[in-house]
PDB file of C-alpha atoms in Angstrom:
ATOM      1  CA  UNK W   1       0.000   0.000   0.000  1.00 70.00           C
ATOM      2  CA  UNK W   2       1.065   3.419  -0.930  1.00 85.00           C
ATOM      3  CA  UNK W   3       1.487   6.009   1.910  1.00 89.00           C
ATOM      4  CA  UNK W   4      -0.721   8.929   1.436  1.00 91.00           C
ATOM      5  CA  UNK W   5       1.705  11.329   3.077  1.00 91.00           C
ATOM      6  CA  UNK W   6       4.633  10.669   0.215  1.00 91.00           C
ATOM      7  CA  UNK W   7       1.221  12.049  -2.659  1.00 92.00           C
ATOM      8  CA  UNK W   8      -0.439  14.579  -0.609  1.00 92.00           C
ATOM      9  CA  UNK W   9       1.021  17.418   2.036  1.00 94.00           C
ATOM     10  CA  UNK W  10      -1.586  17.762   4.603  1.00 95.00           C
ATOM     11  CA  UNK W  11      -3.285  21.190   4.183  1.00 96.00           C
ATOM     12  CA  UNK W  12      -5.655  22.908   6.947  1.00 97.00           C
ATOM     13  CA  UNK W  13      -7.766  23.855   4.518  1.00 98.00           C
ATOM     14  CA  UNK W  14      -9.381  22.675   1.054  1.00 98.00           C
ATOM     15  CA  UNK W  15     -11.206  24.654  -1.706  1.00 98.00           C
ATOM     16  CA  UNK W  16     -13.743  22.355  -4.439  1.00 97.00           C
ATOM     17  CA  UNK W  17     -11.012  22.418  -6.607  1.00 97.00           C
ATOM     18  CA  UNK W  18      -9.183  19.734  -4.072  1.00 97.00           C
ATOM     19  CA  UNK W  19     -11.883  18.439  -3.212  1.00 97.00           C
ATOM     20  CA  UNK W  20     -12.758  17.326  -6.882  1.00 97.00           C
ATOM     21  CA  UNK W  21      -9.386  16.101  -7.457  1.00 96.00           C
ATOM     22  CA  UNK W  22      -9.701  13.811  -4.539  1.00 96.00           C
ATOM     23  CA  UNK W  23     -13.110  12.615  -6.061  1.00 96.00           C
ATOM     24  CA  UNK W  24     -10.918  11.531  -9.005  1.00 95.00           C
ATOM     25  CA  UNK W  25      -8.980   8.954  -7.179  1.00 92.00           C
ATOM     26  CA  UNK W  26      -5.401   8.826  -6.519  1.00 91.00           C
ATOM     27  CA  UNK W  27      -4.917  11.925  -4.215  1.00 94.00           C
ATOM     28  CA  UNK W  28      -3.630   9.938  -1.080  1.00 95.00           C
ATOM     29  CA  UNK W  29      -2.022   7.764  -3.393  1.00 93.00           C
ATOM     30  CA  UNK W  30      -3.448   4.904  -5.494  1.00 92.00           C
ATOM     31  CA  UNK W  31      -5.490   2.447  -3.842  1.00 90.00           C
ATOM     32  CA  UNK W  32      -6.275   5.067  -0.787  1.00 93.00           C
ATOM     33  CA  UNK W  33      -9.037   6.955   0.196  1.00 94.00           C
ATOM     34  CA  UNK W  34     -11.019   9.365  -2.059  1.00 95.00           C
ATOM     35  CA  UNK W  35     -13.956  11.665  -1.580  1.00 97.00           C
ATOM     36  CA  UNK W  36     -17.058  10.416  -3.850  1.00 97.00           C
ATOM     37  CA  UNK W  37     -17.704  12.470  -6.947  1.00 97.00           C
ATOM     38  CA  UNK W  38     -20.657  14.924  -7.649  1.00 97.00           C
ATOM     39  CA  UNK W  39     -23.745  14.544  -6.986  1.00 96.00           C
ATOM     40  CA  UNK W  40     -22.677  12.421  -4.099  1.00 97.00           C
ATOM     41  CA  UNK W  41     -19.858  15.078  -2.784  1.00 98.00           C
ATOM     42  CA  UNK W  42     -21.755  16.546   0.318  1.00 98.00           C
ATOM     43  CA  UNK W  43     -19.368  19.254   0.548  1.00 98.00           C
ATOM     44  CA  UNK W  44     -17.986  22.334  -1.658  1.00 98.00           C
ATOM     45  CA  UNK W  45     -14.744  22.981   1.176  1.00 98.00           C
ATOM     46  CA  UNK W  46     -12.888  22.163   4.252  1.00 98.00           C
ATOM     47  CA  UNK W  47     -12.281  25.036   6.086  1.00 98.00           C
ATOM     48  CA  UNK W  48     -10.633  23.695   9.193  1.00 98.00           C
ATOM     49  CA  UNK W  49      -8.787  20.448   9.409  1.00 98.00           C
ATOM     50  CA  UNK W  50      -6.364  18.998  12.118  1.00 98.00           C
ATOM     51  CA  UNK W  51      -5.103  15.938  13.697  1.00 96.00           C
ATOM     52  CA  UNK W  52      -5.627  17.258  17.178  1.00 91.00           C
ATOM     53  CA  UNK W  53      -8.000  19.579  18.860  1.00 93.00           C
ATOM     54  CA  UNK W  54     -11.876  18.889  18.760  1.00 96.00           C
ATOM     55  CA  UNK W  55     -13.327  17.893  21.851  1.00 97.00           C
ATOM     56  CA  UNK W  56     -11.929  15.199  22.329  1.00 98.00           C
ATOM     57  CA  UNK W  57      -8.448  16.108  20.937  1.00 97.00           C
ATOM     58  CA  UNK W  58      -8.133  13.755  18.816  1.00 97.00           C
ATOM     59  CA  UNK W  59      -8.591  15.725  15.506  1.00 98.00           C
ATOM     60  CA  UNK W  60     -11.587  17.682  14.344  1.00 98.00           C
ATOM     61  CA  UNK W  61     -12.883  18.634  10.869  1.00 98.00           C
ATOM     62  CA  UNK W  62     -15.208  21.315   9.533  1.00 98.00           C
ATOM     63  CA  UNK W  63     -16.695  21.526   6.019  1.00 98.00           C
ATOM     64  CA  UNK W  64     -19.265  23.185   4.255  1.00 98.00           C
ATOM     65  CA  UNK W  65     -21.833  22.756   1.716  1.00 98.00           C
ATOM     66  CA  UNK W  66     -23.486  26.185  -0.285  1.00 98.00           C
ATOM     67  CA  UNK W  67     -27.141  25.053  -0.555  1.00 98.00           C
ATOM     68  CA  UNK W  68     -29.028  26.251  -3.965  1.00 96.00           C
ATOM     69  CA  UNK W  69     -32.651  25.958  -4.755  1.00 96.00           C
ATOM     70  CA  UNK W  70     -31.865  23.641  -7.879  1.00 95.00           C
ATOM     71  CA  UNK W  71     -30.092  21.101  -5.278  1.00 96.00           C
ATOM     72  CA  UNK W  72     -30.440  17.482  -7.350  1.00 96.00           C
ATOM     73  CA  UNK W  73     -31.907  15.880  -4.140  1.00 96.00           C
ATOM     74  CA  UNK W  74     -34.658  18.725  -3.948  1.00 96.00           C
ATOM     75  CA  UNK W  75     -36.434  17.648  -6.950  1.00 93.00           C
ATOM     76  CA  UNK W  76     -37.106  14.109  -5.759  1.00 94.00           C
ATOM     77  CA  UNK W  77     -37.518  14.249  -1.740  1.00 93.00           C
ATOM     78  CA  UNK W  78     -39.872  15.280  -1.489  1.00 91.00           C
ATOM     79  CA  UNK W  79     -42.617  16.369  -4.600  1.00 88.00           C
ATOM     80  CA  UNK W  80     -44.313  19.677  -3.122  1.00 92.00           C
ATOM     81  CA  UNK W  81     -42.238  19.375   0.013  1.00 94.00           C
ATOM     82  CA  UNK W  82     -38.542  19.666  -0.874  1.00 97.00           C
ATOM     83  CA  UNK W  83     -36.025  18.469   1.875  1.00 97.00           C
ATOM     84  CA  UNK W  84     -32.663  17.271   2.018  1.00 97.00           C
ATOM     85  CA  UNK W  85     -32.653  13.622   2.798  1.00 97.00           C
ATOM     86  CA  UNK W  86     -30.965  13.197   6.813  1.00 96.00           C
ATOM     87  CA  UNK W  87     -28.760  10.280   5.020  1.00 96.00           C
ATOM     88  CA  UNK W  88     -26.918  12.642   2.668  1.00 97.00           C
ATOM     89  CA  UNK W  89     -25.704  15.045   6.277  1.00 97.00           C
ATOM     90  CA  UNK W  90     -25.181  11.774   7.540  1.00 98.00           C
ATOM     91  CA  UNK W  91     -23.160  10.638   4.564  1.00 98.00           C
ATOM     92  CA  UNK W  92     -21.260  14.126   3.999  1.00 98.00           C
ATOM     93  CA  UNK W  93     -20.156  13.464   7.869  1.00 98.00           C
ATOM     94  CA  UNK W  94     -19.037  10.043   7.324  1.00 98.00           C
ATOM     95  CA  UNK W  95     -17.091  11.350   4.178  1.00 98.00           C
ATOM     96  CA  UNK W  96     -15.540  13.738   5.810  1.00 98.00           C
ATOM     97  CA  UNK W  97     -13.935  10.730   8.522  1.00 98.00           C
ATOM     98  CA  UNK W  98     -12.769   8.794   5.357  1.00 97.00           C
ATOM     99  CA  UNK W  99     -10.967  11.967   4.528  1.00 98.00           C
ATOM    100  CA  UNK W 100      -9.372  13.040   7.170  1.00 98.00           C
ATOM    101  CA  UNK W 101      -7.782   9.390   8.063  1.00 97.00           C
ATOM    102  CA  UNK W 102      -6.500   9.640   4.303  1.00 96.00           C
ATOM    103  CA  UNK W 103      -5.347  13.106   5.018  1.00 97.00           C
ATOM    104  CA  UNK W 104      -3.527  11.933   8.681  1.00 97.00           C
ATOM    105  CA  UNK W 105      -1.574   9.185   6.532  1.00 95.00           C
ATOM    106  CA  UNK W 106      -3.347   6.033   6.758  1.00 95.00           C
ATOM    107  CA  UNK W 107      -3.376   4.490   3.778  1.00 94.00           C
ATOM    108  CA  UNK W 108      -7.050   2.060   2.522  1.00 94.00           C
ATOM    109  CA  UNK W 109      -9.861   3.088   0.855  1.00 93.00           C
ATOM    110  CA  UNK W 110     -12.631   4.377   3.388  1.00 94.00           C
ATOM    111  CA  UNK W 111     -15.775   2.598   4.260  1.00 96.00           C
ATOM    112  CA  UNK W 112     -18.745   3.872   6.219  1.00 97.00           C
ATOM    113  CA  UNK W 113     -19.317   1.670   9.005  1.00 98.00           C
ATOM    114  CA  UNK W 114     -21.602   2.500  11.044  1.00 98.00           C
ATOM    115  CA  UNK W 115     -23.472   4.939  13.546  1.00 98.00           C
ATOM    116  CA  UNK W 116     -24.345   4.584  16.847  1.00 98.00           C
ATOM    117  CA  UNK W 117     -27.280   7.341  17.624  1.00 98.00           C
ATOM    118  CA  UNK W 118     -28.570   9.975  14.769  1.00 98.00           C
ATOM    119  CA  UNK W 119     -31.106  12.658  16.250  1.00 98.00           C
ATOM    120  CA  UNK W 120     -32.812  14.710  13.456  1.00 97.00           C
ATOM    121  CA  UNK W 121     -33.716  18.019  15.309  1.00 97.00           C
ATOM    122  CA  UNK W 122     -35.085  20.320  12.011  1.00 97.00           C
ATOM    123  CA  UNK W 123     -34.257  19.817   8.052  1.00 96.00           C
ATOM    124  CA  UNK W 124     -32.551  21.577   4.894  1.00 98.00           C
ATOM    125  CA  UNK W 125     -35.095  23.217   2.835  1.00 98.00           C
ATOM    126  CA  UNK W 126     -34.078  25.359  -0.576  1.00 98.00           C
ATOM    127  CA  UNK W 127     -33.910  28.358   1.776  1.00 97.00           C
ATOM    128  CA  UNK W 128     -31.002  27.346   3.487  1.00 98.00           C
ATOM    129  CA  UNK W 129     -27.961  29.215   2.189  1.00 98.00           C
ATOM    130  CA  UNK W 130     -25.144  27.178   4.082  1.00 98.00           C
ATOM    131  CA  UNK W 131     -24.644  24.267   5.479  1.00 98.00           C
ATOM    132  CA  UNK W 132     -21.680  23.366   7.937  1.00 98.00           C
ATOM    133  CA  UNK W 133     -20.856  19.832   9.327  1.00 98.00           C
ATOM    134  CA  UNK W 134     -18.463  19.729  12.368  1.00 98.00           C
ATOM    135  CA  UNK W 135     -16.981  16.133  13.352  1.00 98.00           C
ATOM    136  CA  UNK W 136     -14.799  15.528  16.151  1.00 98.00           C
ATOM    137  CA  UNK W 137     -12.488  12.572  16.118  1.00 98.00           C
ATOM    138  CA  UNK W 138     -13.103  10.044  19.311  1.00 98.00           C
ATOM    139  CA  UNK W 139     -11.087   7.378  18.460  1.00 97.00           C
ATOM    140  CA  UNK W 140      -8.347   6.085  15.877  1.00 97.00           C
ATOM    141  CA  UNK W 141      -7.170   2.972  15.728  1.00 96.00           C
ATOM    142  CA  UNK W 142      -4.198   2.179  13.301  1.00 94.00           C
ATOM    143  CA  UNK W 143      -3.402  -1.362  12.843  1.00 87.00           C
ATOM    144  CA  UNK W 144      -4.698  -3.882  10.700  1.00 84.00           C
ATOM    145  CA  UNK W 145      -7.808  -2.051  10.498  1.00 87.00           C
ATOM    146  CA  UNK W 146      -7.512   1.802  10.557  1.00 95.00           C
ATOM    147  CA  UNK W 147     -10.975   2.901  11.854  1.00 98.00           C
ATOM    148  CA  UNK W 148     -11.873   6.643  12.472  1.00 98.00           C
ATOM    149  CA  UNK W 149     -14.696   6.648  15.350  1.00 98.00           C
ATOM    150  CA  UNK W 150     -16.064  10.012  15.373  1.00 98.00           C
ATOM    151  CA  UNK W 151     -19.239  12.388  16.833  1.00 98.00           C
ATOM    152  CA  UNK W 152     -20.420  15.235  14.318  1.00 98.00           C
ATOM    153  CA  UNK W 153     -23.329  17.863  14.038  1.00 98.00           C
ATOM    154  CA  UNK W 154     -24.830  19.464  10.896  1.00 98.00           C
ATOM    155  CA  UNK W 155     -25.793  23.098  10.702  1.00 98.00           C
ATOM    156  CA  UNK W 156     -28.029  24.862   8.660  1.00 98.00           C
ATOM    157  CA  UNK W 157     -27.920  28.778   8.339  1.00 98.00           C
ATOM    158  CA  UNK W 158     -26.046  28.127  12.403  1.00 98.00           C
ATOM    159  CA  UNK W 159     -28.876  26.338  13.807  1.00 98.00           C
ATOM    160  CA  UNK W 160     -28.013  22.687  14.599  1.00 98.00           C
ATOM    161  CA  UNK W 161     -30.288  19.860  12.777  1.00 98.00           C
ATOM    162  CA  UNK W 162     -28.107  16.812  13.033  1.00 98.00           C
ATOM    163  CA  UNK W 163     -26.300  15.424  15.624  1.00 98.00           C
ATOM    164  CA  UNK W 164     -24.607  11.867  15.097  1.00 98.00           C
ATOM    165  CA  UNK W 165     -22.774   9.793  17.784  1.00 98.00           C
ATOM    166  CA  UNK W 166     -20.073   6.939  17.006  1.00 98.00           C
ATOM    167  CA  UNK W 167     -19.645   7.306  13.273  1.00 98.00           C
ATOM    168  CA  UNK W 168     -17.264   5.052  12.457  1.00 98.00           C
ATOM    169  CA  UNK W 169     -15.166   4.819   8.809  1.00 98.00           C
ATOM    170  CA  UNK W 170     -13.000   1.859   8.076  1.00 97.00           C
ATOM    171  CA  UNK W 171     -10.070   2.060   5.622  1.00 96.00           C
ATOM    172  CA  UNK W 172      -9.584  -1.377   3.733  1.00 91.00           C
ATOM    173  CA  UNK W 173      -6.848  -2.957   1.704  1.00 81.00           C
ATOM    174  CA  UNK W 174      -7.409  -2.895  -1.897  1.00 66.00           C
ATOM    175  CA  UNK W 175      -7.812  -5.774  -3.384  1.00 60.00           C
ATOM    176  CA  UNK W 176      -4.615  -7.313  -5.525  1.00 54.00           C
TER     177      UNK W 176
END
């Protein structure tokens, strides 16, 4: 396996433009972890990214998404009542784990796991302008398995609506 670390210099930020490139494949190294392309990319940047702090100190990440009306996932969920779907903050968190173990040098291609505890508190409509995800590293194991174990809450316009506990995000061996 390739270490991501001798492809990529860890950053503290990322713009879409890196962001894209890592949905390409290839920008941890080959074989390693990569962020999924558009539609599916939850986010538009990283604005804050480090392997310690958060509150739990283990490393913390925060990303954001700029919301338009003509969102993809607005047309279909729900006719006459538009809404983000609660997986896609949930899978924009868990993308954003994959990442950031990619980004902290383990090498694997990131899985979602698993969640322990999702609480939906309100919803994205098409009048939400911004939407910011916050996840806190709990746990890292890096062995055998590298698995990120992580808590994160989604914002929308500042006002919390998601709150996730024990995310966890596997990085595998590819296969060969």
């Amino acid at each position: 396996m390739f270490n991501p670390h001798d492809f990529h210099t860890p950053q503290s930020s990322y713009a879409e433009p890196d962001l894209l490139r890592s949905s390409e494949g290839g920008y941890f190294g080959p074989g390693n972890a990569q962020l999924p392309a558009p539609p599916m990319l939850m986010m538009d940047r990283i604005t804050d990214i480090g392997i310690d702090g958060g509150a739990f100190g283990k490393g913390r990440v925060a990303a954001e998404l700029d919301v338009a009306p003509d969102h993809w996932f607005f047309a279909c969920h729900f006719a006459g009542d538009p809404v983000m779907p609660g997986c896609l903050g949930l899978d924009a968190m868990w993308q954003i784990i994959g990442f950031w173990l990619g980004w902290s040098g383990s090498p694997g291609k990131g899985r979602a796991l698993g969640v322990g505890e999702v609480k939906f508190r309100g919803h994205i409509t098409p009048d939400v302008r911004l939407v910011r995800y916050e996840v806190d590293l709990r746990q890292v194991r890096r062995g055998r398995l590298v698995l990120g174990i992580a808590d994160g809450r989604v914002f929308a316009d500042g006002a919390c609506v998601y709150l996730a506990k024990d995310m966890r995000v596997g990085l595998i061996a590819p296969a060969g």
